XYZ file of C-alpha atoms in Angstrom:
749
model
C -11.760 20.068 -52.264
C -10.708 20.605 -48.746
C -7.482 19.579 -47.111
C -7.094 16.031 -45.898
C -4.903 14.709 -43.169
C -1.796 13.347 -44.868
C -1.453 9.591 -44.849
C 2.073 8.334 -44.380
C 3.274 4.760 -44.258
C 4.788 3.406 -41.129
C 8.117 3.275 -42.915
C 8.250 7.039 -43.446
C 10.815 8.374 -40.945
C 11.009 11.918 -42.307
C 10.780 14.429 -39.470
C 7.845 16.817 -39.800
C 6.763 19.829 -37.746
C 3.225 20.709 -36.735
C 1.711 23.111 -34.188
C -1.719 22.865 -32.644
C -3.949 23.128 -29.604
C -4.951 20.156 -27.449
C -8.698 19.669 -27.817
C -9.091 16.309 -26.132
C -6.929 13.936 -24.086
C -7.881 10.432 -25.180
C -5.366 8.717 -22.908
C -2.661 9.823 -20.500
C -0.522 7.556 -18.307
C 1.169 9.604 -15.634
C 3.573 6.815 -14.725
C 5.112 6.525 -18.186
C 4.128 9.941 -19.539
C 2.623 8.314 -22.627
C -0.389 10.172 -24.022
C -2.828 10.023 -26.905
C -4.075 13.505 -27.809
C -6.525 14.961 -30.281
C -5.099 18.246 -31.518
C -6.512 21.017 -33.698
C -3.826 21.869 -36.282
C -4.236 24.820 -38.664
C -4.855 23.597 -42.213
C -6.330 20.256 -41.141
C -10.138 19.933 -41.206
C -10.133 17.064 -38.686
C -8.455 16.712 -35.336
C -5.003 15.127 -35.581
C -4.164 12.142 -33.365
C -0.845 12.737 -31.635
C 0.942 10.063 -29.567
C 4.090 10.162 -27.476
C 5.586 11.071 -24.101
C 4.183 14.392 -22.917
C 4.517 15.966 -19.489
C 1.109 16.555 -17.876
C -0.866 17.599 -20.999
C -3.813 19.962 -20.526
C -6.746 20.754 -22.773
C -6.186 24.169 -24.382
C -2.390 23.865 -24.251
C -0.513 24.641 -27.480
C 2.202 22.219 -28.633
C 4.875 22.810 -31.258
C 5.907 19.285 -32.241
C 8.521 17.506 -34.292
C 7.865 13.889 -35.208
C 6.885 11.344 -37.857
C 3.595 10.249 -39.386
C 2.600 6.601 -39.134
C -0.372 4.407 -39.932
C -1.858 2.449 -37.057
C -3.689 -0.707 -38.257
C -6.649 0.033 -35.984
C -6.612 3.771 -35.292
C -5.367 5.110 -38.603
C -3.034 8.051 -39.143
C -1.041 9.228 -36.101
C 1.680 11.779 -35.481
C 4.405 10.299 -33.261
C 6.217 12.970 -31.271
C 10.013 13.012 -31.224
C 10.267 16.317 -29.349
C 7.990 19.219 -28.554
C 7.640 22.621 -26.926
C 4.700 23.670 -24.822
C 2.979 27.078 -24.876
C 0.096 28.534 -22.977
C -2.874 29.213 -25.263
C -3.474 32.789 -26.423
C -7.056 32.647 -27.692
C -10.070 33.216 -25.451
C -11.393 29.754 -26.213
C -8.018 28.111 -25.638
C -7.457 29.890 -22.306
C -10.874 28.824 -21.058
C -10.250 25.203 -22.025
C -6.801 25.282 -20.427
C -8.009 26.718 -17.130
C -11.076 24.470 -17.028
C -9.128 21.264 -17.681
C -8.656 20.509 -13.970
C -4.953 21.270 -14.169
C -5.205 24.054 -11.590
C -6.631 23.106 -8.214
C -9.684 25.219 -7.430
C -10.471 26.037 -11.066
C -13.040 23.930 -12.851
C -15.050 24.631 -16.019
C -17.460 27.022 -14.259
C -14.779 29.163 -12.567
C -12.678 29.100 -15.752
C -15.592 30.511 -17.739
C -16.052 33.338 -15.220
C -12.331 34.208 -15.197
C -12.101 34.370 -18.987
C -15.403 36.239 -19.294
C -14.096 38.961 -16.985
C -10.402 39.148 -17.880
C -10.222 37.719 -21.406
C -6.690 37.258 -22.723
C -5.313 38.907 -19.562
C -6.390 35.911 -17.447
C -2.880 34.447 -17.117
C -1.408 37.811 -16.108
C -4.078 38.164 -13.415
C -3.265 34.717 -12.047
C 0.460 35.500 -12.156
C 0.618 38.930 -10.554
C -2.807 40.267 -9.579
C -4.693 37.443 -7.835
C -6.639 39.991 -5.757
C -8.660 40.786 -8.905
C -10.154 37.284 -8.642
C -12.270 38.728 -5.804
C -14.312 40.485 -8.469
C -15.704 37.100 -9.492
C -18.843 35.945 -7.721
C -18.167 32.950 -5.490
C -14.435 33.655 -4.997
C -13.397 34.968 -1.581
C -9.974 35.916 -0.269
C -9.152 32.400 0.887
C -10.077 30.784 -2.421
C -8.322 33.487 -4.461
C -5.116 32.907 -2.498
C -5.426 29.137 -2.960
C -5.956 29.486 -6.729
C -2.941 31.817 -7.013
C -0.751 29.404 -5.039
C -1.920 26.440 -7.133
C -1.247 28.394 -10.349
C 2.325 29.290 -9.338
C 3.038 25.771 -8.121
C 1.713 24.258 -11.352
C 3.858 26.596 -13.462
C 6.963 25.754 -11.433
C 6.128 22.070 -11.410
C 5.736 21.900 -15.177
C 9.243 23.344 -15.607
C 10.668 20.625 -13.384
C 8.604 17.954 -15.123
C 9.826 18.999 -18.565
C 13.428 18.763 -17.308
C 12.842 15.301 -15.879
C 10.990 14.141 -18.949
C 14.055 14.902 -21.043
C 15.776 12.178 -18.993
C 12.996 9.651 -19.417
C 11.125 10.167 -16.135
C 7.361 9.956 -16.661
C 5.093 12.669 -15.349
C 3.713 10.574 -12.495
C 7.149 10.052 -10.985
C 8.158 13.596 -11.904
C 5.278 14.808 -9.739
C 6.626 12.803 -6.804
C 10.090 14.272 -7.404
C 8.664 17.790 -7.348
C 6.712 17.111 -4.167
C 9.860 15.833 -2.462
C 12.402 18.431 -3.563
C 10.202 21.367 -4.559
C 11.725 24.092 -6.702
C 15.229 22.780 -5.898
C 14.549 19.545 -7.815
C 16.612 20.415 -10.898
C 19.613 21.588 -8.877
C 19.497 18.557 -6.579
C 19.410 16.097 -9.458
C 22.180 17.822 -11.363
C 24.392 17.475 -8.281
C 23.404 13.881 -7.429
C 20.816 12.112 -9.588
C 21.279 8.939 -7.537
C 19.226 10.471 -4.769
C 16.176 9.530 -6.808
C 16.750 5.825 -6.146
C 16.629 6.312 -2.368
C 14.335 9.308 -1.925
C 11.550 8.634 -4.429
C 9.399 5.534 -4.085
C 8.940 3.830 -7.435
C 12.041 5.201 -9.166
C 14.612 2.479 -9.296
C 18.349 2.612 -9.403
C 18.371 1.804 -13.122
C 16.511 5.021 -13.974
C 18.716 7.130 -11.712
C 21.776 5.473 -13.217
C 20.668 6.322 -16.758
C 20.269 9.971 -15.821
C 23.670 10.001 -14.120
C 25.290 8.379 -17.151
C 23.831 11.017 -19.460
C 25.270 13.656 -17.118
C 28.741 12.146 -17.345
C 28.993 10.220 -14.074
C 31.578 7.397 -14.113
C 30.561 3.748 -13.657
C 33.006 3.474 -10.751
C 32.122 6.827 -9.215
C 32.124 6.587 -5.378
C 28.838 8.485 -5.454
C 27.351 5.814 -7.728
C 28.676 2.952 -5.579
C 27.293 4.451 -2.352
C 23.942 5.110 -3.966
C 23.812 1.584 -5.369
C 24.543 0.048 -1.969
C 21.831 2.121 -0.269
C 19.397 1.296 -3.045
C 19.979 -2.443 -2.564
C 19.512 -2.040 1.196
C 16.221 -0.242 0.701
C 15.016 -2.861 -1.756
C 15.863 -5.674 0.666
C 13.995 -3.971 3.520
C 10.973 -3.769 1.230
C 11.241 -7.566 1.035
C 10.789 -7.656 4.812
C 14.418 -7.830 6.018
C 15.493 -5.756 9.016
C 19.185 -6.349 8.235
C 21.230 -7.979 5.471
C 24.339 -10.186 5.872
C 27.281 -8.241 4.478
C 28.213 -10.960 2.001
C 24.705 -10.999 0.510
C 24.650 -7.199 0.294
C 28.064 -7.139 -1.408
C 27.066 -9.744 -3.981
C 23.734 -8.086 -4.788
C 25.235 -4.609 -5.112
C 28.183 -5.817 -7.228
C 25.743 -7.499 -9.620
C 23.516 -4.446 -9.983
C 26.426 -2.020 -10.296
C 28.495 -4.320 -12.537
C 31.653 -3.448 -10.595
C 34.189 -5.546 -8.627
C 33.271 -6.577 -5.071
C 36.147 -4.615 -3.545
C 34.605 -1.369 -4.810
C 31.299 -2.348 -3.200
C 33.057 -3.164 0.081
C 34.636 0.295 -0.048
C 31.165 1.755 -0.735
C 29.685 -0.049 2.279
C 32.490 1.329 4.449
C 31.899 4.845 3.077
C 28.215 4.498 3.949
C 29.157 3.355 7.450
C 31.488 6.331 7.945
C 28.723 8.646 6.718
C 26.342 7.015 9.240
C 24.126 5.810 6.403
C 24.640 2.179 7.440
C 25.363 0.338 10.690
C 27.560 -2.766 10.566
C 27.912 -5.150 13.507
C 28.959 -8.725 14.196
C 26.422 -11.369 15.172
C 26.161 -15.148 15.484
C 23.644 -16.774 13.137
C 21.335 -19.726 13.840
C 24.052 -22.178 12.819
C 26.577 -20.681 15.238
C 28.518 -18.916 12.488
C 29.871 -15.410 13.060
C 28.746 -12.917 10.437
C 28.350 -9.199 9.804
C 24.880 -7.684 9.790
C 24.269 -4.471 7.850
C 21.402 -2.206 8.921
C 19.828 1.008 7.798
C 20.046 3.116 11.005
C 16.276 3.420 11.707
C 15.829 -0.353 11.677
C 18.850 -0.981 13.912
C 17.599 1.571 16.428
C 14.076 0.131 16.325
C 15.224 -3.458 16.823
C 17.637 -2.670 19.663
C 15.186 -0.513 21.571
C 12.253 -2.858 20.971
C 14.201 -5.563 22.790
C 15.065 -3.200 25.645
C 11.507 -1.939 26.052
C 9.834 -5.336 25.922
C 12.273 -6.600 28.555
C 11.536 -3.500 30.635
C 7.828 -4.334 30.593
C 8.465 -8.028 31.250
C 10.602 -7.394 34.311
C 8.257 -4.822 35.854
C 6.199 -5.922 38.871
C 2.962 -7.580 37.782
C 0.014 -5.259 38.236
C -2.752 -7.863 38.455
C -4.210 -8.969 41.779
C -7.094 -11.409 41.551
C -8.923 -14.008 43.470
C -7.842 -17.577 42.819
C -8.438 -18.832 39.259
C -10.854 -21.394 40.723
C -13.082 -18.438 41.612
C -12.376 -16.003 38.776
C -12.790 -18.398 35.836
C -16.233 -19.757 36.830
C -17.340 -16.185 37.519
C -16.327 -14.892 34.086
C -17.852 -17.942 32.378
C -21.161 -17.145 34.051
C -20.885 -13.456 33.154
C -20.209 -14.188 29.477
C -22.507 -17.202 29.229
C -19.799 -19.533 27.920
C -17.784 -22.553 29.020
C -14.042 -22.614 28.500
C -12.336 -25.814 27.529
C -8.815 -27.164 27.548
C -6.432 -24.667 26.027
C -8.752 -21.705 26.618
C -8.794 -22.317 30.369
C -5.016 -22.651 30.468
C -4.625 -19.494 28.403
C -6.861 -17.539 30.769
C -4.962 -18.837 33.812
C -1.678 -17.642 32.342
C -3.180 -14.309 31.321
C -4.169 -13.660 34.933
C -0.583 -13.675 36.164
C 1.498 -12.580 33.145
C 2.895 -9.115 32.539
C 3.357 -9.886 28.831
C 1.590 -12.685 27.021
C 1.083 -13.961 23.477
C -2.116 -15.679 22.341
C -1.854 -17.205 18.883
C -4.093 -19.512 16.911
C -6.072 -19.942 13.730
C -9.711 -19.057 13.025
C -12.330 -20.417 15.370
C -9.899 -21.252 18.179
C -11.384 -18.788 20.644
C -8.926 -15.865 20.567
C -11.708 -13.260 20.665
C -13.497 -15.103 23.478
C -10.312 -14.992 25.548
C -9.895 -11.289 24.892
C -13.458 -10.665 26.097
C -12.816 -12.711 29.237
C -9.570 -10.890 30.036
C -11.288 -7.526 29.525
C -14.204 -8.577 31.743
C -11.946 -9.658 34.601
C -9.662 -6.636 34.398
C -12.614 -4.232 34.093
C -14.143 -5.666 37.258
C -10.932 -4.712 39.051
C -11.147 -1.136 37.735
C -8.283 -1.469 35.272
C -7.860 1.095 32.511
C -7.966 -0.945 29.297
C -6.939 -0.037 25.752
C -7.465 -2.109 22.618
C -5.521 -1.620 19.395
C -4.897 -3.162 15.981
C -2.614 -2.252 13.059
C -5.382 -1.330 10.578
C -8.691 0.474 10.642
C -10.647 -2.592 9.512
C -9.021 -4.781 12.169
C -9.721 -2.175 14.862
C -13.353 -1.892 13.783
C -13.737 -5.663 13.865
C -12.187 -5.768 17.352
C -14.631 -3.126 18.584
C -17.620 -5.062 17.231
C -16.398 -8.357 18.724
C -15.581 -7.083 22.227
C -17.964 -4.177 22.758
C -14.986 -2.004 23.768
C -13.553 0.730 21.567
C -10.428 -0.293 19.664
C -8.187 2.120 17.795
C -5.512 1.771 15.162
C -2.069 1.753 16.728
C -1.248 5.023 14.965
C -4.383 6.740 16.256
C -3.808 5.393 19.756
C -0.223 6.715 19.710
C -1.559 10.024 18.277
C 0.507 10.105 15.150
C 0.978 13.516 13.551
C 1.978 13.998 9.940
C 1.204 12.479 6.564
C 4.136 10.077 6.370
C 6.528 8.229 8.592
C 9.299 10.512 7.436
C 7.454 13.713 8.158
C 5.569 12.967 11.348
C 5.927 11.726 14.874
C 4.019 10.049 17.683
C 2.746 12.207 20.552
C 2.595 9.144 22.793
C 6.140 8.012 23.611
C 8.481 7.220 26.524
C 7.891 10.662 28.098
C 4.150 10.761 27.404
C 2.988 7.181 27.872
C -0.395 5.599 27.252
C -2.974 5.959 30.010
C -3.673 2.278 30.572
C -3.121 -0.660 32.903
C -3.742 -3.279 30.206
C -3.087 -3.093 26.474
C -4.520 -5.752 24.131
C -3.095 -5.735 20.597
C -4.903 -7.780 17.951
C -3.558 -8.895 14.536
C -0.042 -8.677 15.975
C 1.412 -10.585 12.998
C 0.854 -7.448 10.912
C 3.030 -5.197 13.083
C 6.376 -4.330 11.503
C 9.577 -3.567 13.367
C 9.348 0.235 13.223
C 5.768 0.370 14.471
C 6.555 -2.178 17.195
C 9.314 0.080 18.495
C 7.001 3.098 18.714
C 4.293 1.033 20.389
C 6.531 -0.454 23.081
C 8.164 2.789 24.146
C 4.726 4.314 24.809
C 3.600 1.498 27.144
C 3.981 2.465 30.814
C 6.206 0.130 32.828
C 3.386 -0.812 35.195
C 1.042 -1.913 32.379
C 0.607 -5.475 31.162
C 0.312 -6.402 27.480
C -1.461 -9.158 25.567
C -0.444 -9.716 21.936
C -3.033 -11.626 19.906
C -2.559 -12.911 16.372
C -2.150 -15.799 13.987
C 1.546 -16.497 13.553
C 0.840 -18.755 10.565
C -0.527 -15.917 8.451
C 1.588 -13.826 6.130
C 4.053 -11.627 8.016
C 3.882 -7.835 8.056
C 4.143 -5.879 4.829
C 6.931 -3.802 6.378
C 10.301 -5.127 7.630
C 10.348 -7.566 10.502
C 8.584 -10.658 11.797
C 7.649 -9.360 15.210
C 5.070 -11.868 16.464
C 7.163 -14.855 15.382
C 10.292 -13.327 16.930
C 8.563 -12.807 20.286
C 7.389 -16.423 20.273
C 10.790 -17.753 19.178
C 12.592 -15.790 21.905
C 10.883 -17.848 24.608
C 10.977 -14.961 27.089
C 7.246 -14.640 27.744
C 4.266 -16.993 28.079
C 2.819 -18.136 24.766
C -0.481 -19.968 24.383
C -1.048 -21.571 20.996
C -4.708 -22.411 20.493
C -5.389 -25.349 18.183
C -8.827 -26.610 19.205
C -11.692 -25.315 17.066
C -14.524 -23.710 19.053
C -16.082 -21.036 16.880
C -18.763 -22.496 14.634
C -17.315 -25.919 15.448
C -17.586 -28.539 12.766
C -20.322 -26.537 11.033
C -17.851 -24.221 9.360
C -15.877 -25.779 6.551
C -13.954 -22.495 6.235
C -12.503 -23.029 9.694
C -11.973 -26.770 9.223
C -10.274 -26.383 5.845
C -8.112 -23.494 7.013
C -6.722 -25.688 9.764
C -6.233 -28.577 7.358
C -4.228 -26.372 5.013
C -2.183 -25.012 7.903
C -1.384 -28.595 8.903
C -0.283 -29.502 5.386
C -3.477 -31.377 4.490
C -5.659 -30.899 1.426
C -8.945 -29.125 2.173
C -12.214 -31.013 1.848
C -14.007 -30.520 -1.461
C -17.170 -32.514 -0.758
C -20.158 -30.269 -1.559
C -22.830 -32.938 -0.981
C -25.899 -31.546 0.673
C -25.021 -27.977 -0.161
C -28.005 -27.529 -2.447
C -30.492 -27.963 0.388
C -28.348 -26.596 3.202
C -25.826 -24.031 1.938
C -22.202 -24.736 2.768
C -19.633 -22.013 3.426
C -16.748 -23.511 1.418
C -16.775 -24.438 -2.281
C -14.235 -25.500 -4.854
C -14.977 -25.167 -8.587
C -12.608 -26.918 -10.955
C -11.478 -24.839 -13.935
C -8.033 -25.111 -15.510
C -8.471 -22.501 -18.259
C -7.602 -19.005 -16.923
C -9.893 -17.158 -19.373
C -12.819 -19.431 -18.515
C -11.969 -18.996 -14.821
C -12.247 -15.238 -15.319
C -15.729 -15.560 -16.848
C -16.748 -17.933 -14.056
C -15.593 -15.486 -11.381
C -17.614 -12.696 -13.015
C -20.682 -14.952 -13.007
C -20.121 -15.939 -9.369
C -19.738 -12.339 -8.200
C -22.574 -10.814 -10.207
C -25.180 -13.594 -10.227
C -24.642 -16.950 -8.533
C -23.446 -15.879 -5.077
C -25.892 -12.935 -4.723
C -28.814 -15.128 -5.838
C -28.003 -18.077 -3.547
C -26.681 -16.260 -0.466
C -28.073 -12.730 -0.754
C -24.661 -11.040 -0.652
C -24.181 -7.625 -2.260
C -21.760 -8.140 -5.177
C -19.773 -4.972 -4.384
C -19.986 -4.490 -0.613
C -19.992 -8.124 0.556
C -18.024 -10.125 -2.031
C -14.277 -9.702 -2.355
C -12.145 -11.362 -5.024
C -8.658 -12.207 -3.709
C -5.876 -13.359 -6.003
C -2.209 -14.315 -5.566
C -1.009 -12.368 -8.625
C -1.300 -9.015 -10.342
C -0.812 -10.215 -13.914
C -2.616 -12.750 -16.080
C -6.266 -13.487 -16.807
C -7.089 -13.873 -13.115
C -4.615 -11.307 -11.777
C -5.765 -8.099 -10.092
C -5.321 -5.913 -13.184
C -7.529 -7.921 -15.553
C -10.061 -8.884 -12.871
C -10.536 -5.258 -11.816
C -11.048 -4.134 -15.388
C -13.615 -6.835 -16.130
C -15.480 -6.672 -12.804
C -15.604 -2.866 -12.830
C -17.296 -2.948 -16.217
C -20.149 -5.144 -14.971
C -20.460 -3.859 -11.398
C -20.216 -0.076 -11.745
C -22.988 0.730 -14.173
C -24.039 4.116 -12.783
C -21.752 5.925 -15.246
C -21.129 8.866 -12.939
C -18.479 11.556 -13.215
C -14.928 10.347 -13.638
C -11.381 11.662 -13.544
C -8.134 10.333 -14.966
C -4.985 11.031 -13.016
C -1.768 9.133 -12.266
C -2.575 6.598 -14.937
C -5.872 5.664 -13.271
C -9.485 6.345 -14.141
C -11.629 6.875 -11.051
C -15.394 7.049 -11.421
C -18.232 7.733 -9.016
C -19.427 4.418 -7.622
C -16.024 2.725 -7.957
C -14.854 0.314 -5.282
C -11.344 1.448 -4.310
C -8.560 0.509 -1.902
C -6.018 2.665 -0.120
C -2.523 1.303 -0.890
C -0.417 3.422 1.460
C -0.712 4.350 5.099
C -1.924 7.950 5.276
C -1.932 8.821 8.943
C -3.114 12.360 8.367
C -6.323 11.110 6.740
C -6.524 8.135 9.120
C -6.695 5.662 6.239
C -4.378 2.705 5.888
C -2.948 0.251 3.425
C -5.794 -2.186 2.673
C -8.757 0.046 3.623
C -11.620 -0.292 1.117
C -14.217 2.327 0.232
C -16.576 3.634 -2.432
C -16.155 6.783 -4.521
C -19.116 9.017 -3.620
C -18.402 12.208 -5.533
C -15.899 13.750 -7.944
C -15.624 17.538 -7.644
C -13.844 18.864 -10.730
C -14.103 22.465 -9.501
C -12.132 21.736 -6.332
C -10.103 18.885 -7.907
C -11.222 16.503 -5.169
C -12.534 12.960 -4.917
C -14.715 12.017 -1.917
C -14.486 8.378 -0.796
C -16.649 6.651 1.818
C -14.307 4.571 4.016
C -14.915 2.694 7.273
C -13.432 5.665 9.114
C -15.784 8.125 7.377
C -15.702 10.299 4.289
C -12.164 10.969 3.065
C -11.252 13.771 0.671
C -8.472 13.218 -1.886
C -6.904 15.845 -4.109
C -6.591 14.746 -7.725
C -2.823 14.711 -7.144
C -3.299 12.086 -4.405
C -5.138 9.536 -6.531
C -2.023 7.364 -6.813
C -2.916 6.275 -3.265
C -6.031 4.520 -4.583
C -6.497 1.440 -6.754
C -9.621 -0.339 -7.909
C -10.623 -2.965 -5.379
C -13.099 -5.256 -7.072
C -10.169 -7.695 -6.904
C -7.147 -7.276 -4.611
C -4.055 -9.299 -3.817
C -4.112 -11.656 -0.852
C -1.221 -9.663 0.622
C -3.383 -6.529 0.575
C -6.192 -8.352 2.399
C -4.206 -8.899 5.603
C -6.093 -7.801 8.690
C -9.402 -7.654 6.843
C -12.457 -9.898 6.807
C -15.176 -10.022 4.187
C -18.572 -11.753 4.229
C -17.609 -13.700 1.081
C -14.350 -14.216 -0.807
C -13.659 -15.719 -4.219
C -10.088 -16.903 -4.775
C -8.668 -18.005 -8.141
C -5.857 -20.509 -7.659
C -4.210 -21.688 -10.863
C -0.960 -23.405 -11.712
C -0.036 -20.183 -13.568
C 0.382 -18.703 -10.064
C 3.160 -21.218 -9.363
C 5.666 -18.688 -7.988
C 3.156 -17.420 -5.431
C 1.602 -20.726 -4.384
C 2.540 -20.949 -0.716
C 0.724 -22.475 2.235
C 0.579 -19.289 4.304
C -0.720 -17.325 1.292
C -3.619 -19.723 0.678
C -4.271 -19.962 4.421
C -4.385 -16.168 4.742
C -6.752 -15.845 1.772
C -9.202 -18.477 3.059
C -9.283 -17.013 6.566
C -10.417 -13.639 5.162
C -13.876 -15.123 4.439
C -16.387 -14.908 7.305
C -19.397 -16.662 5.798
C -18.374 -17.959 2.370
C -15.195 -19.003 0.543
C -15.160 -20.092 -3.102
C -11.973 -21.391 -4.738
C -11.814 -21.384 -8.531
C -8.981 -23.257 -10.212
C -7.298 -26.641 -10.055
C -6.717 -29.140 -7.281
C -3.141 -29.402 -8.530
C -2.571 -25.716 -7.758
C -4.135 -26.154 -4.313
C -1.867 -29.148 -3.666
C 1.211 -27.141 -4.684
C 0.283 -24.377 -2.249
C -0.508 -26.767 0.610
C 2.773 -28.628 0.153
C 4.902 -25.464 -0.067
C 5.498 -24.363 3.525
C 8.874 -22.803 2.761
C 8.258 -19.185 3.491
C 10.988 -16.772 2.557
C 13.377 -16.195 5.443
C 13.425 -12.687 6.875
C 16.644 -11.423 8.394
C 15.820 -10.179 11.891
C 17.662 -10.326 15.191
C 14.838 -9.377 17.506
C 14.442 -12.893 18.954
C 18.156 -13.106 19.762
C 18.271 -9.598 21.217
C 15.274 -10.395 23.429
C 16.994 -13.516 24.776
C 20.225 -11.629 25.434
C 18.474 -8.757 27.106
C 16.193 -10.890 29.260
C 18.975 -13.140 30.501
C 21.298 -10.194 31.048
C 24.090 -11.878 29.151
C 24.852 -8.904 27.004
C 24.219 -5.196 26.870
C 22.478 -4.376 23.599
């Protein structure tokens, strides 16, 4: 009889030791570090299932493990790791598997086979010290050999750092970010000040950094801990959209998180101020009460100088010289083949003699028509015109609507670098934009930092038109720029309310305006069977049944009735990430039925990406010219080069495997992520389970994303809750007040 894998009860806590080679990675979550491995262990005829936290496992890697055996009710016998040591494989077969696992950029299965065939067990030594010998392999030139050598050394160094971090409970996904940020100095930096993680590394919270510090012997009342806690709270509050925080609110929040007396926090705030990590200044709030505002320096600088620069533009001599409106307006109406009415005519009149102007209004109110008219008039006078929008999709839509090229604000300002921290704008106050008129669409999406960079690049002689819907969700980043400009009262604002586009024929437009006015949308579908409507509501109060209904709508009912492509044309938008109709579950279920080509796939950063997948970019990547909210399709996965090719609106974008945390599946996305985008058809689940997120501006934003079709699935009660709830969370900004002060000259800011 042969050996059998020992079967131990789940109650057996006796520590055992086993050593084996990773043959297959069943599951690996880079965020948590949790992995399920199939390992060949000497003396066991079958592969052993090993589970536990393992830093960046690779096929072919040898693990010496200590742990306990347990029975899983579904998966049987498993070895749960308590601790382990990692070794590079020594056998020919193991080395080939290790190198071909995709761990080393530039080495896939084919190249791995060639390396091992030529160098055998000396392969690692060649990669370490003699990379020039790689030139002996067909298909490897000097450039590729150097790249493979660099990737090998970086991976070796990175794994050392990751093992150190893992010992303090940091998963491999976050450990990778730590390594990218600090490089080889990561261990030294963290030993000196582990609290830097909470500020420097996105996704690692103060709690994790605090645990590491505690294990290193840092005191609860350490000044270093207090300062770090204060800065962490500030960063978290800016992620909620605040430009500043009242000092009392900051003190209370930090004292609660740190579990220390308020006086220690106050001392920490003062230490941060002295170290120029925070700016503290007095201000008068809306109720006339004096208070202290606390800023992170970049946001204070951006807010102050945004006010100065907008006032500079406002007070510059107007550059427009036209014939009388009585002549110009009829002329442009004839040129465009349209007739302006009411508010549109007034808006155009004001645009003809305003250095800075805001046009705001909901869908169908004629904002795009006005833009076209302004462009037509200014073009006839020989004006240099530039059009811009915050996102690639919004810029593309603007180009299609006006016939004039529009760029993203970052591209227009010629941003260099891969992140806001590491790059800069070529266009600035000393190298201004070459334009006489700048039209900025989707202005509600512009955050305070971007607004600052935009304004300082506008020449003083140019005029500016900001266009947007102030009732939509505010920017993802800190600030509430469009609302602040309107509230300041320093420049002409035209608010369009009359519906022109599609008129009464579009129930999307009609219902969007009803919701924005606090009225329930119309649910009458009579006549839709013979003449398709563009707005539907389907009652379903069971979340699991709603999920099945959404799948049916996306895959069958909508494509059959309207001819929409289920992947390219239909977008599911949801208020939540969790639950039966949250983004996570919806993406899993929809992906299974919509991506049936079963192409090559890769698992990195806790995500499985497969050829044919619909994906969304979740961070601004200015180097690649892709932005938060951009949607594309995975065209090809190249395991040899460790790259994923994605077709985006801006073209084909190449991602390294290490960059896949920038992508998520996009069969269903949050309404927040849909800002600035339009889709032919949208399906929106709205359930009472979404109670915390049911807000008027959220529902309004979701509905206005649909161009030709909107389908709500859920309950009328949930819709009523959202319509009634117009209490949007207050954002702390002082831009409106600074604009007033600057424009009236009452105060130097």
